[in-house]
Amino acid sequence: MHTFYLFSIIAYMLTKKQVQVLDFIKSYRIRHDYAPSLEEIKKKFKLASVSTSHYYIRKLQDAGFLNKEHNQPRGVSTVGAKQTIEIPILGAIAAGQPIEAIEIPDETITITKDEIGQQGKHYALRVQGSSMIDEGIFDGDIVVIRKQEVAENGQTVVAVIDDNEATLKKLYREKGRFRLQPANPTLFPIYRDEVEVRGVVVKIIRNLESQLDQGQSRKEKYIRKIDYSWDYRGEKTKSYTHGIHTYPAMFIPQVGRRLLETYSKEGDTICDIFCGSGTALVESRLLGRNAYGIDLNPLAIFLAHAKTTPISPQKLTKEYIVLLDRIEKIKDNQIKRPEFNNIDFWFKNKVIVKLAKLKKAIKEIKDKSIQNFLMVAFSETVRYSSNCKNGEFKLVRIKGEKLEKHDPDIVGIFRKHAEKNIKGMTEFYKDTKKDSWIKIIYGDSSKDNGIKEKSIDCIITSPPYGDSRTTVAYGQFSRLSAQWIDIFDNPNEASGVDNELLGGRATKNLIHLLPSDYLKESLEKITKQDEARARDVLSFYIGLNDCLKQAYKILKSKKYFCLVIGNRLVKQVRIPTDFIIAELAEKIGFTCEDIIVRNIPGKRMPIKNSPTNIVGALEETMNKESIVVLRKN
Ligand SMILES: C[S@@+](CC[C@H](N)C(=O)[O-])C[C@H]1O[C@@H](n2cnc3c(N)ncnc32)[C@H](O)[C@@H]1O
């Protein structure tokens, strides 16, 4: 009954057009002291008919932004007293098969407070899949979730199962186990002994934006082409060393591989200017390309080295077995407790002692490559044994009883990861082209990193989607590991990484010379709502433009530069980063040859495009990212 009540309150997020109509009504009222007529609204927005004006008014009334003053001429007034709240959209949630749990504050939605009640903390997720259709939850909708760790039988919850898989289902407790029930008669329930509840659905926001945007497309400078063959839905992404250590917003290896195969040949020298954990570099080695990787996050560099350095599985296994023996023998008085800020907040004392013993045992391995390789499993152990919630890229501490009970088996976690990693290395060692090389540079891609001019045959990369603070916090994700594995001389420096990455520091003002009309238009819209946010955004694009210039310098003439990028939403403004990159790059001396849009099936980045001008677009509500293919003139 309770659940039924929740789902009967379907509300709507304001679309771009609705916001414009609302702004028009507000400013009209200020000027005239009464509201515009339906005819005036029709004229202002070049609408097809007065009934369309009426449609907008009704939507704004339903959403609580306009008062209902029926039967009066010009009878609408804006709602001033209602308090609104901005809720972060933390990612995508599968209403079908579970997907990797993520929490990336990509965008926010604004709703009135009385729509969700005054109690509790809330977040929102974008729904993927169709398993909850009988509850009125459709692919592309947004669900607002009230954070809570318990739920009543039959409530629709965000449930995390099997370590880190999140799904949206109705939860039932029965016969000592949990049933996660889809609301779609064609699908089977999932049964588990353990389910972590991350909150309960309190509101569904129907995705009407794309429907309303239809027919309003304008002539764009570039064409996006949807190509489903780039989706790689359901394919294995953890083969070779790709499964070693998680990292935020990783490449799908198949995408990296296809770009390499299409735009380069064996023996070529590749560069990934934002190499992260090194997915494109691993693929380069497997395909017999030499490769440079650049990244400004020290943990990324560490991981990329470990994933691309072939090590004989026999040697590795031998050292690993000896290591297991050594761990047991290390005494409490032989270890050095690391010192960094808040260590006791993030780790229990007995965990610190056990981690320190494990670290000492690994550090005693003489072969540096093997030591580093096993240190990656140690880094994973740090993450999973900390007081930090597992399924999140941000640092969020476990609370209450859960924290009290938290008693990780350090050696067990280490063994699980080390053995999985050794298996991945065995595959990689067998298939890697031994005569190819990889050079990994810790550096800022917006600057010269010493790579010779016109020496690179192909650049393949996926840049950050925006600044680290408001999109993916690469530095925050890496912090605890980086502090434990001695990446920094002073471990407290690990907190500063995000400020150094693209867009890490807002510009002082909004004056700039970037030659992009798309950027200009987006900045104007964001500035109207939040100037500080616009300065954050500008700083990101200034940095990105410098990276494009450096890329131009190192690339040979007529060669390709491929960027995989999502178009993020800031303050309800969809920023067409793919088009902005194309515009900026063309001014530098590239030609934009293609913008391919791929769906991200059940993947980690929550991107919903507003895909005007898409060739072959069948569906507008799925998460997408663009592959921008540039060619140096
Ligand atoms: C989308 S991730 C790349 C993920 C990578 N493709 C993978 O599979 O792991 C973007 C990367 O850009 C890096 N980055 C951000 N700003 C940078 C800059 N100015 N110079 C170099 N790297 C930067 C971040 O540290 C992050 O690792």
mmCIF file of C-alpha atoms and ligand atoms in Angstrom, residues 247-252 272-280 294-297 300 307 443-446 449 461-465 468 474-475 497 500-503 543 547 564, ligand 1:
data_model
loop_
_atom_site.group_PDB
_atom_site.id
_atom_site.type_symbol
_atom_site.label_atom_id
_atom_site.label_comp_id
_atom_site.label_asym_id
_atom_site.label_seq_id
_atom_site.Cartn_x
_atom_site.Cartn_y
_atom_site.Cartn_z
ATOM 1 C CA TYR A 247 39.684 3.152 -11.636
ATOM 2 C CA PRO A 248 36.961 5.703 -12.336
ATOM 3 C CA ALA A 249 35.653 6.141 -15.903
ATOM 4 C CA MET A 250 37.868 3.514 -17.488
ATOM 5 C CA PHE A 251 37.859 2.829 -21.207
ATOM 6 C CA ILE A 252 35.989 -0.215 -22.411
ATOM 7 C CA ASP A 272 47.083 8.429 -24.562
ATOM 8 C CA ILE A 273 47.266 11.926 -23.103
ATOM 9 C CA PHE A 274 44.906 11.056 -20.190
ATOM 10 C CA CYS A 275 45.980 7.458 -19.763
ATOM 11 C CA GLY A 276 44.417 6.837 -16.328
ATOM 12 C CA SER A 277 44.942 3.233 -15.313
ATOM 13 C CA GLY A 278 46.297 2.439 -18.782
ATOM 14 C CA THR A 279 43.542 0.601 -20.686
ATOM 15 C CA ALA A 280 44.599 1.980 -24.082
ATOM 16 C CA ILE A 294 50.487 10.751 -19.687
ATOM 17 C CA ASP A 295 48.536 11.355 -16.494
ATOM 18 C CA LEU A 296 48.636 13.781 -13.603
ATOM 19 C CA ASN A 297 47.334 11.383 -10.980
ATOM 20 C CA ALA A 300 47.039 6.193 -12.282
ATOM 21 C CA LYS A 307 49.257 -3.292 -16.012
ATOM 22 C CA GLY A 443 52.758 15.081 -16.275
ATOM 23 C CA ASP A 444 50.192 17.683 -17.179
ATOM 24 C CA SER A 445 48.907 17.169 -20.712
ATOM 25 C CA SER A 446 48.177 20.849 -21.125
ATOM 26 C CA ASN A 449 55.953 16.738 -21.578
ATOM 27 C CA THR A 461 42.256 9.104 -25.131
ATOM 28 C CA SER A 462 39.275 9.682 -22.899
ATOM 29 C CA PRO A 463 39.557 13.056 -21.168
ATOM 30 C CA PRO A 464 37.857 13.796 -17.864
ATOM 31 C CA TYR A 465 34.210 14.854 -18.338
ATOM 32 C CA SER A 468 37.405 16.489 -10.744
ATOM 33 C CA TYR A 474 40.143 10.845 -9.470
ATOM 34 C CA GLY A 475 42.365 12.181 -6.704
ATOM 35 C CA VAL A 497 45.632 15.926 -6.662
ATOM 36 C CA GLU A 500 45.840 19.997 -10.222
ATOM 37 C CA LEU A 501 43.700 18.106 -12.747
ATOM 38 C CA LEU A 502 41.826 19.801 -15.608
ATOM 39 C CA GLY A 503 39.459 22.462 -14.281
ATOM 40 C CA GLY A 543 42.847 23.462 -19.852
ATOM 41 C CA CYS A 547 45.802 19.858 -24.189
ATOM 42 C CA VAL A 564 35.948 9.523 -26.124
HETATM 43 C C1 LIG B 1 38.567 9.404 -18.045
HETATM 44 S S1 LIG B 1 40.024 9.206 -17.131
HETATM 45 C C2 LIG B 1 40.977 8.162 -18.153
HETATM 46 C C3 LIG B 1 40.709 6.726 -17.866
HETATM 47 C C4 LIG B 1 41.519 5.793 -18.743
HETATM 48 N N1 LIG B 1 41.102 5.849 -20.126
HETATM 49 C C5 LIG B 1 41.404 4.373 -18.206
HETATM 50 O O1 LIG B 1 40.946 3.486 -18.916
HETATM 51 O O2 LIG B 1 41.777 4.146 -17.053
HETATM 52 C C6 LIG B 1 40.784 10.779 -17.267
HETATM 53 C C7 LIG B 1 42.171 10.900 -16.664
HETATM 54 O O3 LIG B 1 42.650 12.213 -16.924
HETATM 55 C C8 LIG B 1 43.572 12.541 -15.905
HETATM 56 N N2 LIG B 1 43.839 14.002 -15.965
HETATM 57 C C9 LIG B 1 43.045 15.022 -15.591
HETATM 58 N N3 LIG B 1 43.639 16.194 -15.839
HETATM 59 C C10 LIG B 1 44.846 15.920 -16.412
HETATM 60 C C11 LIG B 1 45.904 16.719 -16.925
HETATM 61 N N4 LIG B 1 45.859 18.061 -16.904
HETATM 62 N N5 LIG B 1 46.976 16.091 -17.455
HETATM 63 C C12 LIG B 1 47.041 14.749 -17.491
HETATM 64 N N6 LIG B 1 46.076 13.933 -17.021
HETATM 65 C C13 LIG B 1 44.988 14.515 -16.489
HETATM 66 C C14 LIG B 1 42.891 12.032 -14.655
HETATM 67 O O4 LIG B 1 43.833 11.831 -13.616
HETATM 68 C C15 LIG B 1 42.270 10.725 -15.153
HETATM 69 O O5 LIG B 1 43.114 9.651 -14.869
#
